[in-house]
C-alpha atoms as one frame of an Amber mdcrd trajectory, in Angstrom:
protein
 -61.664  25.312 -58.303 -62.585  28.944 -57.838 -63.280  30.513 -54.361 -66.970
  31.129 -55.565 -67.351  27.434 -56.240 -65.847  26.458 -52.898 -68.236  28.686
 -50.992 -71.112  27.130 -53.009 -70.186  24.018 -52.081 -69.622  24.594 -48.450
 -73.049  26.015 -48.351 -74.673  23.038 -50.050 -72.869  20.420 -47.669 -73.662
  22.355 -44.385 -77.283  22.760 -45.436 -77.496  18.895 -46.233 -75.693  18.076
 -42.901 -78.276  20.407 -41.139 -81.217  18.898 -42.552 -80.019  15.243 -41.740
 -79.281  16.464 -37.873 -82.521  17.884 -37.603 -84.413  14.902 -38.870 -82.291
  12.297 -36.885 -84.692  10.377 -34.644 -82.702  10.629 -31.509 -82.660  14.145
 -31.464 -86.497  14.396 -31.739 -86.728  11.951 -28.894 -84.284  13.962 -26.637
 -86.245  17.191 -27.333 -89.610  15.420 -26.619 -88.089  13.984 -23.258 -86.945
  17.137 -21.998 -90.511  18.651 -22.745 -91.974  15.760 -21.011 -89.646  15.871
 -18.142 -90.701  19.950 -17.787 -94.388  19.123 -17.772 -93.991  16.307 -15.346
 -91.846  18.700 -13.210 -94.376  21.782 -13.525 -97.322  19.451 -12.845 -95.597
  18.094  -9.670 -94.761  21.501  -8.383 -98.461  22.575  -8.909 -99.445  19.350
  -7.261 -97.181  20.312  -3.907 -98.551  23.940  -3.904-102.082  22.532  -3.936
-101.456  20.010  -1.048 -99.726  22.560   1.047-102.404  25.253   0.412-104.854
  22.571   1.522-102.771  22.001   4.771-102.609  25.645   5.381-106.383  26.052
   5.246-106.542  23.329   7.637-104.097  24.965  10.165-106.169  28.084   9.882
-108.875  26.453  11.912-108.767  27.499  15.898-105.801  29.740  14.964-107.872
  32.905  13.666-109.237  35.487  15.874-112.162  38.042  15.189-111.408  41.656
  16.045-112.972  42.925  19.352-114.897  46.411  19.127-114.134  49.218  21.652
-116.882  49.822  24.015-117.951  52.197  26.698-118.286  50.033  29.744-120.588
  51.146  32.537-117.593  50.568  35.087-114.579  51.020  33.216-115.797  53.632
  30.907-113.715  53.624  27.466-112.310  50.170  26.942-109.972  49.906  23.827
-110.746  47.351  20.861-108.486  44.570  19.874-107.214  43.520  16.631-108.268
  40.309  15.131-106.008  38.285  12.954-106.174  35.906   9.720-103.815  33.615
   8.141-102.660  35.008   4.974-102.615  31.822   2.980-100.564  33.090  -0.113
 -97.751  34.501   1.895 -97.649  31.207   4.401 -97.242  29.129   1.349 -94.620
  31.363  -0.302 -92.817  31.217   3.124 -92.900  27.568   3.303 -91.977  26.850
  -0.198 -88.706  29.312   0.155 -87.984  27.459   3.655 -88.635  23.998   2.096
 -90.512  23.211   5.428 -94.395  22.818   6.121 -95.151  23.821   9.546 -97.879
  25.804  11.365 -95.068  27.686  12.952 -94.524  29.414   9.719 -98.128  30.475
   9.247 -97.991  34.338   8.518-100.692  36.370   9.981-102.186  39.751   9.172
-104.147  41.815  11.584-107.703  42.847  11.141-108.872  46.024  13.002-112.198
  46.292  14.852-114.993  48.166  13.120-115.261  50.635  16.348-111.902  52.068
  17.378-111.135  53.783  20.831-111.106  57.128  18.987-114.702  56.666  17.506
-115.952  56.729  21.279-115.138  60.228  21.700-114.407  62.028  25.058-114.279
  59.108  27.482-111.824  58.539  30.433-109.628  55.261  30.132-109.002  53.044
  33.052-107.514  49.921  31.563-106.540  48.271  27.992-108.686  45.370  26.524
-108.954  42.345  28.612-107.733  40.267  25.678-104.304  41.818  25.474-101.870
  40.541  27.523-100.159  43.804  28.321 -99.608  45.728  31.599 -98.154  49.236
  32.358 -96.756  50.250  35.713 -97.178  54.024  34.924 -95.464  56.637  37.087
 -96.797  60.145  38.055 -93.892  62.501  38.910 -94.450  65.499  41.013 -91.816
  64.715  43.600 -89.569  61.984  44.673 -86.342  62.703  42.433 -84.186  60.777
  45.109 -85.941  57.568  43.852 -85.817  58.342  40.107 -82.471  56.760  39.329
 -83.021  53.502  40.909 -86.629  53.202  39.246 -85.128  53.889  35.800 -82.266
  51.283  36.402 -84.945  48.758  37.588 -86.833  49.527  34.341 -83.658  48.854
  32.255 -82.760  45.645  33.983 -86.235  44.503  32.738 -85.952  46.010  29.296
 -89.248  47.778  30.062 -90.302  51.120  28.613 -93.422  52.607  30.588 -94.946
  56.113  30.779 -94.011  58.885  32.927 -96.701  61.708  33.537 -94.845  64.548
  34.393 -96.266  67.646  36.616 -95.122  70.699  34.524 -93.936  72.792  37.589
 -91.587  69.637  38.312 -90.275  69.794  34.722 -89.786  73.538  35.173 -87.794
  73.090  38.235 -85.832  69.955  37.211 -85.290  69.710  33.348 -82.507  67.566
  33.635 -84.294  65.064  35.532 -86.968  65.195  32.819 -84.432  64.760  30.036
 -83.104  61.772  31.833 -86.343  59.929  31.839 -86.963  60.713  28.147 -83.133
  59.921  27.343 -83.875  56.388  28.832 -86.695  55.948  26.129 -89.835  56.446
  28.412 -93.333  57.581  27.092 -93.947  61.202  28.239 -97.642  62.189  29.428
 -98.955  65.434  30.890 -99.940  65.510  34.710-101.041  68.926  34.802 -98.856
  72.051  36.137 -99.418  72.466  39.989-101.078  69.257  40.840-104.464  70.805
  41.645-108.026  69.040  42.045-109.090  69.498  38.563-113.045  69.018  39.012
-112.732  71.971  41.179-111.488  74.331  38.559-113.114  76.695  36.150-112.622
  76.122  32.440-109.913  78.829  31.984-107.665  77.182  34.702-108.204  73.745
  33.258-107.053  74.831  29.995-104.105  76.611  31.762-102.984  73.775  33.843
-103.048  71.307  30.614-101.498  73.845  28.168 -98.653  75.096  30.498 -97.574
  71.503  30.818 -97.623  71.021  27.386 -95.486  73.792  26.599 -92.995  73.422
  29.299 -92.560  69.725  28.194 -92.189  70.341  24.728 -89.795  73.317  25.409
 -87.653  71.012  27.512 -88.242  67.529  25.754 -89.389  68.560  22.204 -92.186
  65.992  22.669 -96.001  66.587  22.511 -97.785  64.286  25.112-100.937  62.780
  23.690-102.059  61.180  27.369-103.282  63.224  30.286-103.358  61.863  33.798
-105.361  64.138  36.167-103.644  64.645  39.497-104.966  62.323  42.396-107.533
  61.039  39.735-109.781  64.104  40.317-111.505  65.099  37.191-115.034  65.611
  35.767-116.359  65.306  31.945-115.496  69.163  31.351-111.689  68.052  31.914
-112.009  64.999  29.740-113.937  67.064  26.901-111.078  69.693  27.122-108.361
  67.520  26.973-109.732  65.735  24.124-111.000  68.498  21.902-108.826  71.228
  22.640-105.397  69.296  23.068-106.179  65.926  21.434-105.334  63.912  24.487
-106.794  60.807  26.185-107.633  61.061  29.731-105.849  58.345  31.464-106.749
  56.925  35.060-105.873  53.429  36.547-107.015  49.905  37.173-104.861  49.161
  40.057-103.357  51.693  42.538-100.295  50.819  44.707-101.117  53.803  47.091
 -97.306  54.177  47.495 -97.746  57.805  48.646 -99.173  56.466  51.959 -95.847
  54.380  52.555 -96.892  51.050  52.842 -94.517  48.297  53.044 -93.187  46.803
  49.700 -94.669  43.398  50.760 -98.135  44.851  50.937 -97.958  46.525  47.657
 -96.669  43.320  46.007 -99.187  41.121  47.428-102.094  43.480  46.449-101.161
  44.472  43.040 -99.843  40.940  42.273-103.569  39.774  42.835-104.765  42.501
  40.243-102.429  41.676  37.672-104.260  40.640  34.372-104.434  41.691  30.728
-105.164  45.282  30.183-104.202  46.655  33.590-102.714  49.984  34.142-100.985
  50.297  37.675-100.562  53.655  39.241 -97.227  54.378  40.923 -95.051  57.276
  41.890 -91.313  57.564  42.530 -91.377  56.669  46.114 -89.194  54.384  48.369
 -92.168  51.850  48.306 -92.335  51.751  44.662 -88.580  51.834  44.284 -88.400
  48.652  46.499 -91.215  46.768  44.892 -90.971  47.481  41.062 -88.360  44.834
  40.580 -90.560  42.036  42.046 -93.662  43.357  40.351 -92.240  43.167  36.737
 -91.084  39.849  37.449 -94.280  38.572  38.617 -96.210  40.184  35.717 -93.791
  38.634  33.096 -94.281  35.155  34.851 -98.085  35.710  34.507 -97.463  36.052
  30.641 -97.826  39.859  30.564 -95.877  42.171  28.844 -95.087  45.427  30.801
 -95.161  48.390  28.326 -96.392  52.004  28.013 -99.794  53.263  28.569-100.177
  53.918  24.871 -99.291  50.248  23.890-101.518  49.000  26.465-104.418  50.917
  25.191-103.701  50.267  21.455-105.664  47.822  19.626-102.375  46.455  17.944
-101.425  42.608  18.985 -98.236  41.974  20.579 -95.638  40.155  18.787 -94.888
  36.771  20.021 -92.296  36.754  22.984
């Protein structure tokens, strides 16, 4: 038998065997069974997704919140808005499927900004944050009191709190290393004018000088450009607010609760007074004084016990929602 004949015979036998194999009933049954299993599993997965999606829709009820617009209040002037939140159904579904667990604790939310933002209110003073946001700020105006700064900074570190220090420009000029120390600890820096004047008695040119000189010395020393301005002693008029807003893109910040620590009341007095005023969105005015040094630790503890998150002024007046504790 020649090689060519052998090859031809092999091809014929192989082809016949292949035809028999393909037409053998058990093979067809196996393929059919596999296809049916895939269809059943696919249906089961889709049914599970549909069931879980329906459950997420039920869990949404009572958990979503509408955004709150910023408003100008007769007493508190500009009150920031507050973001709403809605459940992202598809992201929640994917998260639960990946975890293999279905629970309302795994719901994924997305924030919805208000229709009216703080920026849209224009040049308005700000005394507080939104009353729905559980945040509070113990802001500190600095023009003197260096001997208490280290202790105050250590107390803030102890509580893992970042706050806002409004710095007097002439103080930064005299004590650049102290200013750098505040910055290095991660705190927000604000503008507190240059020479602690009564701003509402100044002419337009002098108002500009007080703000701009402080901006310049803070930027030269710390390389930051403050976006918040706290007029010394809370003395201001609409001219001051307009100039800060239009010429320096700064918000004018006042306060909701005043420790009056410069009058040297007892720490117990300050703790009692301020603790009664602690609520969502409150801005507490302090200075680096012996009274505030002695009361800050307890004030921070009380704030946290009340469910308030001590933070910077910018965070308190932001419409952003706080992350869960």
